[in-house]
Coordinates of C-alpha atoms in Angstrom, one line a residue:
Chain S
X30 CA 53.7 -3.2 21.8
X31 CA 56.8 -3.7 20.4
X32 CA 60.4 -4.2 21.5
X33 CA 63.8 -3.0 20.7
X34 CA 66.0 -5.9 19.8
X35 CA 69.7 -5.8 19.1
X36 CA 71.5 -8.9 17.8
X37 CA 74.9 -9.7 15.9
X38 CA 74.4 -11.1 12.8
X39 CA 77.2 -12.4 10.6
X40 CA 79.5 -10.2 12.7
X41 CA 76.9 -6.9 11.8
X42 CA 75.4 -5.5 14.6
X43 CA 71.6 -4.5 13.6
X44 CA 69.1 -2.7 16.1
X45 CA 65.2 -3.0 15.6
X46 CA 61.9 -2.5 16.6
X47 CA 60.0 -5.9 16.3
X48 CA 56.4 -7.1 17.5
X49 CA 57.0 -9.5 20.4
X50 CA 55.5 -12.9 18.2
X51 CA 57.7 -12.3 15.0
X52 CA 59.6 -15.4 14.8
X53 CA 63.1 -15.5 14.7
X54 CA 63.4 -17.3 10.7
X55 CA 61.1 -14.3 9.6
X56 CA 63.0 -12.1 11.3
X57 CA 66.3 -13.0 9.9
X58 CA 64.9 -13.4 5.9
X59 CA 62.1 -10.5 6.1
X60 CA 64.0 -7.6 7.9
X61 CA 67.6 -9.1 7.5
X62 CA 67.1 -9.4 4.1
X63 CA 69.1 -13.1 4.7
X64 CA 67.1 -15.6 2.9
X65 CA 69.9 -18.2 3.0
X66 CA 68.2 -19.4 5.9
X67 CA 65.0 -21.5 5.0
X68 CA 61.5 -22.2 5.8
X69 CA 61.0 -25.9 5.5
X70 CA 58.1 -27.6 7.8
X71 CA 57.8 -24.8 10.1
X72 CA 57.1 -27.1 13.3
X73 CA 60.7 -27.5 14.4
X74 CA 61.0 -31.1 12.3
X75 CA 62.8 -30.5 9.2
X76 CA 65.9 -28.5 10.4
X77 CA 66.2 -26.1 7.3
X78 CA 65.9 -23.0 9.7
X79 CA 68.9 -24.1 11.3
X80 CA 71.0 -20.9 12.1
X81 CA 74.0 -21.3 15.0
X82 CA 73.0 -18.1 18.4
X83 CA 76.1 -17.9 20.5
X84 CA 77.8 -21.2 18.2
X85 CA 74.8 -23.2 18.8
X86 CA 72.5 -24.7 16.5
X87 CA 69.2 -24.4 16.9
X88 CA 66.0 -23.8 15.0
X89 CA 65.2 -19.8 14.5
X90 CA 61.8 -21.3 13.6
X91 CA 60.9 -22.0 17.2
X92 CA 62.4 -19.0 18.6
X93 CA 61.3 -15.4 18.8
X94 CA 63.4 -12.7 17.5
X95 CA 63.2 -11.3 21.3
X96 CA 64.6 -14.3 22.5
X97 CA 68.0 -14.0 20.3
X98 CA 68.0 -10.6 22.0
X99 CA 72.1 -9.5 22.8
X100 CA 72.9 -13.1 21.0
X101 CA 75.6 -13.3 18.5
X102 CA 73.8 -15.3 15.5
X103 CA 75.6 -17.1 12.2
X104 CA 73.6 -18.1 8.8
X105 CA 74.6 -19.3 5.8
X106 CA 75.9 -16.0 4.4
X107 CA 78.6 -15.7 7.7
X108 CA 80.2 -18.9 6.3
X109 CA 82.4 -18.2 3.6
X110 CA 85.2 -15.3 5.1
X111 CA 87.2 -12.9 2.6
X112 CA 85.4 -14.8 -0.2
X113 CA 87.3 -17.9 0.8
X114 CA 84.4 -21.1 1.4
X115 CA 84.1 -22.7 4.9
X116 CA 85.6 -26.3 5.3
X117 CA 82.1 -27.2 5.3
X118 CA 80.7 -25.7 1.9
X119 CA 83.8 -26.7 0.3
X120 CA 82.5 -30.4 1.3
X121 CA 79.1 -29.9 0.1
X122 CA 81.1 -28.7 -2.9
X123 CA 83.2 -31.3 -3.5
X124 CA 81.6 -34.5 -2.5
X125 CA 78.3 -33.5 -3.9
X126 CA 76.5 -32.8 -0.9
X127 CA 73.5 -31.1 -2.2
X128 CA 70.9 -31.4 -5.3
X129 CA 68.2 -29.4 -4.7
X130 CA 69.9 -27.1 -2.1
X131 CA 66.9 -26.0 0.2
X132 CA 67.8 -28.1 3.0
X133 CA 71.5 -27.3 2.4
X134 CA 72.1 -24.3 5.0
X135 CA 70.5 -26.2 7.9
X136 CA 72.6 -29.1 7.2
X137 CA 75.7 -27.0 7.2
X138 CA 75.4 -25.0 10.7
X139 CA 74.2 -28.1 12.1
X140 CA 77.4 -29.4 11.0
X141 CA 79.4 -26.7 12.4
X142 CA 78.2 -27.2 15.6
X143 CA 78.5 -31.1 15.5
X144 CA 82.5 -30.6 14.3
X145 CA 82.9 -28.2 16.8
X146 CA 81.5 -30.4 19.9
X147 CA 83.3 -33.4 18.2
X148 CA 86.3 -32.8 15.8
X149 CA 86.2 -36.4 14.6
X150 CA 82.7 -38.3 14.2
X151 CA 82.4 -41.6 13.3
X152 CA 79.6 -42.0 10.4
X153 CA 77.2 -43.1 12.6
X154 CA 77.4 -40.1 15.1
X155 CA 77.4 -37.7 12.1
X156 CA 74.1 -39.4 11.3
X157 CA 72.9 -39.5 14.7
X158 CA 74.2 -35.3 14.9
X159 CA 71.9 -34.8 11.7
X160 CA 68.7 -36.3 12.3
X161 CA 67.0 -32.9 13.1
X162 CA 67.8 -32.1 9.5
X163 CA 65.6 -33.5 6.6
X164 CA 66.7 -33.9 3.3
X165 CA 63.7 -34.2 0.9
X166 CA 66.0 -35.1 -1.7
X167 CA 67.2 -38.4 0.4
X168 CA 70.6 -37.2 -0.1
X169 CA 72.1 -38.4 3.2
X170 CA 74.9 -40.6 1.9
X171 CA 76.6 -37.7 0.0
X172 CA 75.4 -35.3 2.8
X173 CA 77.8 -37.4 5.2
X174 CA 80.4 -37.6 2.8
X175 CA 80.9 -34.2 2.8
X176 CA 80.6 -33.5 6.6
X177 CA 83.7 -36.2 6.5
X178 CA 85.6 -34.2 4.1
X179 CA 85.4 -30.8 6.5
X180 CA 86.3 -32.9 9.5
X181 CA 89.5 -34.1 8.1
X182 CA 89.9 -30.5 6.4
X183 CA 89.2 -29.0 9.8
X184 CA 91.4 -31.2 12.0
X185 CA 94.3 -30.5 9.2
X186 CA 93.9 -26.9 9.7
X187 CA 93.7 -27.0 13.5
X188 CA 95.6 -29.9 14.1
X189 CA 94.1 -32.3 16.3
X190 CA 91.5 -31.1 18.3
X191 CA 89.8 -32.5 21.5
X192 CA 86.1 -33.1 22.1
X193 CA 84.7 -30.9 24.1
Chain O
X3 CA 52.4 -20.1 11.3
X4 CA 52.6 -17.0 13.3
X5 CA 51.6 -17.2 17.3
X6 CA 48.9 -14.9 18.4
X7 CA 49.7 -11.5 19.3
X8 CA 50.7 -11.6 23.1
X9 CA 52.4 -8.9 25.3
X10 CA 56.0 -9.8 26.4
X11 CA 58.2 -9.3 29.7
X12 CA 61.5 -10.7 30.5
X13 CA 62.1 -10.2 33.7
X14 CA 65.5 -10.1 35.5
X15 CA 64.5 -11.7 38.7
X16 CA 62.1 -15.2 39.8
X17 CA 60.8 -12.2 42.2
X18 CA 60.0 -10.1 39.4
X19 CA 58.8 -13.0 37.4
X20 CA 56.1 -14.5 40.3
X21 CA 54.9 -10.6 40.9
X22 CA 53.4 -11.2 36.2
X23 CA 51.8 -14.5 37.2
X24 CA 50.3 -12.5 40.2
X25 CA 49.2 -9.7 37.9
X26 CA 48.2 -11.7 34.4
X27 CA 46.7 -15.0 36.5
X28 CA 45.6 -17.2 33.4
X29 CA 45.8 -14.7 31.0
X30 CA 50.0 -15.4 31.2
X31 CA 52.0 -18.0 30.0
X32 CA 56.0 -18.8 31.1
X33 CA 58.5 -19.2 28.2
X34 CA 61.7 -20.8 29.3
X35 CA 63.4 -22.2 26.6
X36 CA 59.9 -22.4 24.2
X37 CA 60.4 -26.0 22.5
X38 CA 56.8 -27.0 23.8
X39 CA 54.9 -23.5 24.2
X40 CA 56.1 -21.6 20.9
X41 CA 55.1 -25.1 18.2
X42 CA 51.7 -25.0 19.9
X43 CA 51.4 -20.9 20.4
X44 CA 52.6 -21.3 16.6
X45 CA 49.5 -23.9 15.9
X46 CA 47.3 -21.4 18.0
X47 CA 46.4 -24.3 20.3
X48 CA 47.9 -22.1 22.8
X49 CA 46.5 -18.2 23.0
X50 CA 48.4 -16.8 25.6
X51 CA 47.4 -13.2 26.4
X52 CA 50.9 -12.5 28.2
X53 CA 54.1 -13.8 27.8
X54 CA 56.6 -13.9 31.0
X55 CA 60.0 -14.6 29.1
X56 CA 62.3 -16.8 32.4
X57 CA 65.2 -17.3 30.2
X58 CA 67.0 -14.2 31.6
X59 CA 66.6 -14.8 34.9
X60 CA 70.0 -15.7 36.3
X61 CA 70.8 -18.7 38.6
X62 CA 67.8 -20.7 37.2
X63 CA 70.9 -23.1 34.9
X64 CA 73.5 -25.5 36.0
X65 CA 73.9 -28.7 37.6
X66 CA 75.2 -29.3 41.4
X67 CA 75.7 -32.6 42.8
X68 CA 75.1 -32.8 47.2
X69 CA 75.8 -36.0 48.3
X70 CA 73.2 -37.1 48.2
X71 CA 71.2 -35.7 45.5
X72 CA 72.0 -33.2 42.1
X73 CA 70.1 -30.8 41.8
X74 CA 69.2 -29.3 38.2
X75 CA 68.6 -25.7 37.9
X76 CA 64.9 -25.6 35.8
X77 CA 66.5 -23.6 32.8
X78 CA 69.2 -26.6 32.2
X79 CA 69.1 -27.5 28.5
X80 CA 68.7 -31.3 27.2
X81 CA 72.0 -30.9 26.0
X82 CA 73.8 -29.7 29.1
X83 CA 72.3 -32.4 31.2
X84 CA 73.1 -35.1 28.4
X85 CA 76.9 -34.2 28.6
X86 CA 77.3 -33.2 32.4
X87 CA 80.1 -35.1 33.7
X88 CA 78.5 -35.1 37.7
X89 CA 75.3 -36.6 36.5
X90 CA 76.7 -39.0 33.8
X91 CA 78.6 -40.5 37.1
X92 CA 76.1 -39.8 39.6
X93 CA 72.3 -39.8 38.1
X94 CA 73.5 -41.5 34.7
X95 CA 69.9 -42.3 34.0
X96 CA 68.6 -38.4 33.4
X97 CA 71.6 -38.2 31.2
X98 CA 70.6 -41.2 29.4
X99 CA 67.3 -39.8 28.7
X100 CA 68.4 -36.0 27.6
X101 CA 70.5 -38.1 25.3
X102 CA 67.8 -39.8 23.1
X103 CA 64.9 -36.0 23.2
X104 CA 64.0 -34.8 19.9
X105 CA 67.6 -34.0 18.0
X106 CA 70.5 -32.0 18.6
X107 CA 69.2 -28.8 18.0
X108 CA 65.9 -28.9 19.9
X109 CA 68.4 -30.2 22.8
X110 CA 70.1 -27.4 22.7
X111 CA 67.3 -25.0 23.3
X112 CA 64.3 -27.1 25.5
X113 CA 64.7 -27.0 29.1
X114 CA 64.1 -29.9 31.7
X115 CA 62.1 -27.5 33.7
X116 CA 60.2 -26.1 30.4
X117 CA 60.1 -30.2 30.0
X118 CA 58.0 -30.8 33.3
X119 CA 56.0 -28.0 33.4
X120 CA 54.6 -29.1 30.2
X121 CA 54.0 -32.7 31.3
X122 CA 53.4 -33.7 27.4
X123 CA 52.4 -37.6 27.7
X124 CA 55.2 -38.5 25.3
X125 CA 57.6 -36.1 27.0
X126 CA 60.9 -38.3 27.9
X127 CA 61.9 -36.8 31.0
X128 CA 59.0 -37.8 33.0
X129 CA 59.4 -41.7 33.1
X130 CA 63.0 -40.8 34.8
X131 CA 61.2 -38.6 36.9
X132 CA 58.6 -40.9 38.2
X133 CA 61.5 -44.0 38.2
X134 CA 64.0 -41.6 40.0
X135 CA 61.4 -40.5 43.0
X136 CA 62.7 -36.7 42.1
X137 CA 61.5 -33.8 43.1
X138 CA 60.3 -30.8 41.8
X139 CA 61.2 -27.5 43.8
X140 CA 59.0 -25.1 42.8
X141 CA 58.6 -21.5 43.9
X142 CA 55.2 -18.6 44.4
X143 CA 54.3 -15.8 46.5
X144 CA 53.8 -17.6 49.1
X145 CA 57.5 -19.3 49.1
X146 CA 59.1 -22.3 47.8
X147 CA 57.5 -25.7 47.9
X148 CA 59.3 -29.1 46.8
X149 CA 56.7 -31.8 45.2
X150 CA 57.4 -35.8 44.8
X151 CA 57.5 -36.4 40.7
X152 CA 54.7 -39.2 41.8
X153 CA 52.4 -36.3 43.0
X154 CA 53.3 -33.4 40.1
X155 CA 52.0 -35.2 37.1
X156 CA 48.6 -34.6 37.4
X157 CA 47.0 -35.4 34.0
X158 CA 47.8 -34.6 30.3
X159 CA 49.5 -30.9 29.9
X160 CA 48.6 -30.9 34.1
X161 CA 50.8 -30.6 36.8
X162 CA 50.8 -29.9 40.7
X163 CA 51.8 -26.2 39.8
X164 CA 49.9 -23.6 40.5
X165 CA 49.5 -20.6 38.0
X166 CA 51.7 -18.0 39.8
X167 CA 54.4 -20.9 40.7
X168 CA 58.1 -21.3 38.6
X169 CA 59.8 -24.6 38.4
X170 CA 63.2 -23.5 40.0
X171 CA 65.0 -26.8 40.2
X172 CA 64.9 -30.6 40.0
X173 CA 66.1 -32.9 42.2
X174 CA 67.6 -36.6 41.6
X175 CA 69.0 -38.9 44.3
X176 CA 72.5 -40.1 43.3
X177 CA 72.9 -43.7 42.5
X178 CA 73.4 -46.1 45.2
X179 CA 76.2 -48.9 45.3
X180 CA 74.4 -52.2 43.8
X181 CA 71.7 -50.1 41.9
X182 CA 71.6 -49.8 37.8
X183 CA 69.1 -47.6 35.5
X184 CA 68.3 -47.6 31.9
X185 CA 66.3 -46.0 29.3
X186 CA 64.7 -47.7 26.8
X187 CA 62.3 -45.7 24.2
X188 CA 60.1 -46.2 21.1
X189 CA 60.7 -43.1 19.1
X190 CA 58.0 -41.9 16.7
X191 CA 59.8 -42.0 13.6
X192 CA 59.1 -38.3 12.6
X193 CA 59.0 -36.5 15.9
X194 CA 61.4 -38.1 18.3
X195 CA 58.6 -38.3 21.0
X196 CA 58.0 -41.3 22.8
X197 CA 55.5 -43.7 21.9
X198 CA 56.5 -45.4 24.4
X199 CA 59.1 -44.8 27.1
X200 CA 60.5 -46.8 29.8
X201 CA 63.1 -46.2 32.7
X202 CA 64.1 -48.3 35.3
X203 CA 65.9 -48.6 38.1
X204 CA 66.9 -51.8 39.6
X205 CA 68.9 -52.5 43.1
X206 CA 70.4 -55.8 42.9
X207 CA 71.3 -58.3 45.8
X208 CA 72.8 -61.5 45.9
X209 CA 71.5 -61.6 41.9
X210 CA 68.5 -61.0 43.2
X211 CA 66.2 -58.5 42.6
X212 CA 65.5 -56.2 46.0
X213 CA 63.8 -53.3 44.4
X214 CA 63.0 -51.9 41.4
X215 CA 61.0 -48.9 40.6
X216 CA 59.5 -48.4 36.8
X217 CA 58.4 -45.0 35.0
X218 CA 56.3 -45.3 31.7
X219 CA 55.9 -42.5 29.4
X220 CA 54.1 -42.1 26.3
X221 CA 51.0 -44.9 26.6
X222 CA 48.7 -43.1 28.8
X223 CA 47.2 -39.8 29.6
X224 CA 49.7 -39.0 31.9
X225 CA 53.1 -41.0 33.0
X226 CA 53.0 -43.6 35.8
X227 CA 55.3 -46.2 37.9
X228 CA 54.5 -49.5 36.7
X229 CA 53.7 -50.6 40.2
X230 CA 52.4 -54.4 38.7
X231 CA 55.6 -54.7 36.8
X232 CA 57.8 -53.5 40.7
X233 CA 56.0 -56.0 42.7
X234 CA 56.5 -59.0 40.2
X235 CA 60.4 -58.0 39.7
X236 CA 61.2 -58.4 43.7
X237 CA 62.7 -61.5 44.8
X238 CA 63.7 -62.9 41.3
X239 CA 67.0 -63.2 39.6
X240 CA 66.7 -61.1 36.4
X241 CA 66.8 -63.2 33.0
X242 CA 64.9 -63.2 29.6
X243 CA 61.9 -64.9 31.1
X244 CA 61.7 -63.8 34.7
X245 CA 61.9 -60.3 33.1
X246 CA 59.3 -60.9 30.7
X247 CA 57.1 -62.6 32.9
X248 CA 57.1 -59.4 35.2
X249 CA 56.7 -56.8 31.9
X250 CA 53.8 -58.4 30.6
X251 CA 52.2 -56.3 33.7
X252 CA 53.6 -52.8 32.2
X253 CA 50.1 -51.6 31.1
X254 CA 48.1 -52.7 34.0
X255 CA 45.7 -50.6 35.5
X256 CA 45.7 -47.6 32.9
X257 CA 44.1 -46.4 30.0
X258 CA 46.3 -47.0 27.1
X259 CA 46.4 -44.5 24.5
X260 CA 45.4 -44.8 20.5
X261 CA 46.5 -42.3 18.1
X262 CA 47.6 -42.4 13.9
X263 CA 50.6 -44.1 14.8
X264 CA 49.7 -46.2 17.3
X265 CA 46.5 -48.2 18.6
X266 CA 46.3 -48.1 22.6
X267 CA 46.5 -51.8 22.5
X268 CA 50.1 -51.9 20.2
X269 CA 51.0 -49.3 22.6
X270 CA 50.0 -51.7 25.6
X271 CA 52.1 -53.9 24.0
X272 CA 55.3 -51.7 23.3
X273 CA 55.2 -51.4 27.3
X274 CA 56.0 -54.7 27.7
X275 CA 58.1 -54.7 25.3
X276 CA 60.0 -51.8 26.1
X277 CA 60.0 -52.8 30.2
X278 CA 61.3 -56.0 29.1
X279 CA 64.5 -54.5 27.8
X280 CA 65.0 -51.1 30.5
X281 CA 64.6 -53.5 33.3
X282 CA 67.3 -56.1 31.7
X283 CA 70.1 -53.1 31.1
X284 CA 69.3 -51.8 34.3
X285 CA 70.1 -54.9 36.2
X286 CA 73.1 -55.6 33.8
X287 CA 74.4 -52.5 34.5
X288 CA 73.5 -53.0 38.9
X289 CA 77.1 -52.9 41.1

């Protein structure tokens, strides 16, 4: 039988009819029509499903669309605002921080989060706040370059910010 | 991977929630916050005919500290417990553990109580558990029940619960004066799971040891207290050797575990090792 699920996406509200086991990722690419948001391993490893539900990251391969019900959710597409990058893809941007881009998206929500819980990381805690996100390319040194280049965009912008 | 087709209820209330279990029996399956169920319902390990969806029962989150204990409300994420301010100075041990589960995101979403009810034999909650002497509260139709860690892990992916019971809280003594606890854990380098997992916690007297209570995860079918390894740390002032001396005993008596990554006897040995080093942190950290 299946179930009405609302969700914000992106700051659009959509309303839908979805079987109970449709997985959140599928939800979000197949009836979303958002494919920013990749399959990678599909067993909650490889972090490329990464999507932030109420400013959280987490993995919308291990969730069910009916569990995001009433959530507020963020992908790729929500980051850029009046065609002006995030902090965070102008990073990736600038410092090089992908190559073959599939693993790209999850490594940028999971950054989000990350800045937002801590403003200013040291390397090793952005390493530590990406290990559920695999690069296949073995990219990591740029990868943290680039998280380091929105956190001192992001503190400019905000001034400085406290931990939470 | 798509799960097999189930049927789905969220319901608003535990009441509402015990009255499925009652209805489905086996046929149902709780889903807190799915980090264990949905990989294997995904792997169709798991078939699940019913699905009773706890997450949006309120009440069942949060942390409150006693005196002397904290209780954790069942739906607590990895993440909330690893950052609570009450447990970090009151039970810094569970924190310590919550700290070092899969990565940021699964922490964010699995549950302690989700966790437990699992009782995966690499799961890292359960050595703290065990180490800890928590207890699990746990509530059916015939009322609320609390059950000693020691007694709920029953065997792999067993526990004491029954099939119509929810995990409402846990329950950790706060930290006495002259007692230290530490963590100490072999990641698999691709999962994050435990290979091997060790907590202790050490009460120190006179630089002497006066108890000590050890929880292995990981090796075995099912986590234990290192009972061998308690005895053998009693009496003696904690060092390099006295320490090892006492963890060569962290394997005793169980069935170690082999798998791809690990042969049971490596694994026998990553006890030690691992025991070695929780018990010395713990006792450093002992005022």
């Amino acid at each position: 039988m299946k179930r009405a699920v609302k969700v914000t996406v992106n700051g659009k509200a959509y309303a839908h009819e979805v079987e109970p086991r449709l997985l959140l990722v599928h939800y979000i690419r197949d009836m979303l029509g958002l494919t920013g948001t990749h399959v990678g391993c599909d067993t909650s490893n490889c972090g490329a499903c990464t999507i932030l539900i109420n400013g959280r990251a987490v993995k919308s391969c291990t969730l069910l669309a009916v569990q995001a019900e009433g959530a507020s959710i963020q992908t790729v597409e929500g980051l850029a605002t009046d065609g002006k990058l995030h902090p965070i893809q102008e990073g990736f941007w600038e410092e090089h921080g992908l190559q073959c881009g599939f693993c790209t998206p999850g490594m940028m929500l999971t950054a989000v989060d990350l800045l937002q819980r801590n403003p200013d990381p040291t390397e090793e805690q952005i390493r530590m706040g990406i290990e559920g996100n695999l690069c296949r390319c073995t990219g990591y040194q740029h990868i943290v370059n680039s998280i380091q280049h929105a956190a001192r965009k992001m503190r400019g912008a905000a001034g400085r910010a406290t931990p939470r | 991977m798509i799960p097999a087709a189930f049927e789905y209820f969220s319901p608003q209330s535990v009441k509402e929630a015990i009255g499925l279990l009652e209805k489905h029996g086996d046929d149902a399956k709780i889903l807190a916050g799915g980090h264990s169920l949905l990989p294997i319902m995904k792997l169709r390990l798991a078939q699940p005919k019913v699905i009773v969806d706890i997450g949006r029962i309120s009440g069942l989150s949060g942390i409150k500290a006693d005196g002397q204990k904290v209780a954790i409300g069942a739906l607590t994420t990895h993440d909330a417990i690893e950052r609570d301010a009450v447990l970090k100075e009151k039970c810094p041990l569970l924190a310590e553990t919550a700290a070092v589960i899969g990565d940021m995101q699964v922490r964010n979403r699995g549950t302690i109580g989700g966790s437990a009810a699992h009782a995966d034999p690499a799961a890292d909650y359960p050595a703290a558990l065990l180490a800890l002497g928590a207890e699990i509260v746990a509530i059916g139709p015939k009322g609320t029940r609390t059950i000693p860690a020691g007694e709920f892990f029953v065997e792999m992916l067993t526990t004491a619960l029954k099939p119509t019971e929810i995990i409402t809280e846990l329950r950790v003594p706060v930290l006495a004066r002259g007692t230290g606890a530490a963590y100490q854990k072999h990641p698999h380098p691709a999962s994050g799971y435990a290979v091997v997992g060790v907590a202790a916690v050490v009460t120190m007297s006179g630089g002497k040891c006066q108890s000590a209570a050890i929880g292995v995860t990981g090796v075995a079918g099912k986590p234990y207290r290192a009972t061998a390894v308690e005895k053998a740390l009693i009496g003696q002032s904690l060092d390099e050797t006295t320490a090892a001396k006492a963890a060569a005993h962290a394997a005793e008596g169980v069935d170690p575990q082999g798998d791809l990554y690990a042969s049971g006897q490596f694994r026998a040995h990553l006890a030690s090792v691992y025991t070695k080093r929780a018990v010395l942190l713990a006792a450093s950290r002992a005022k």
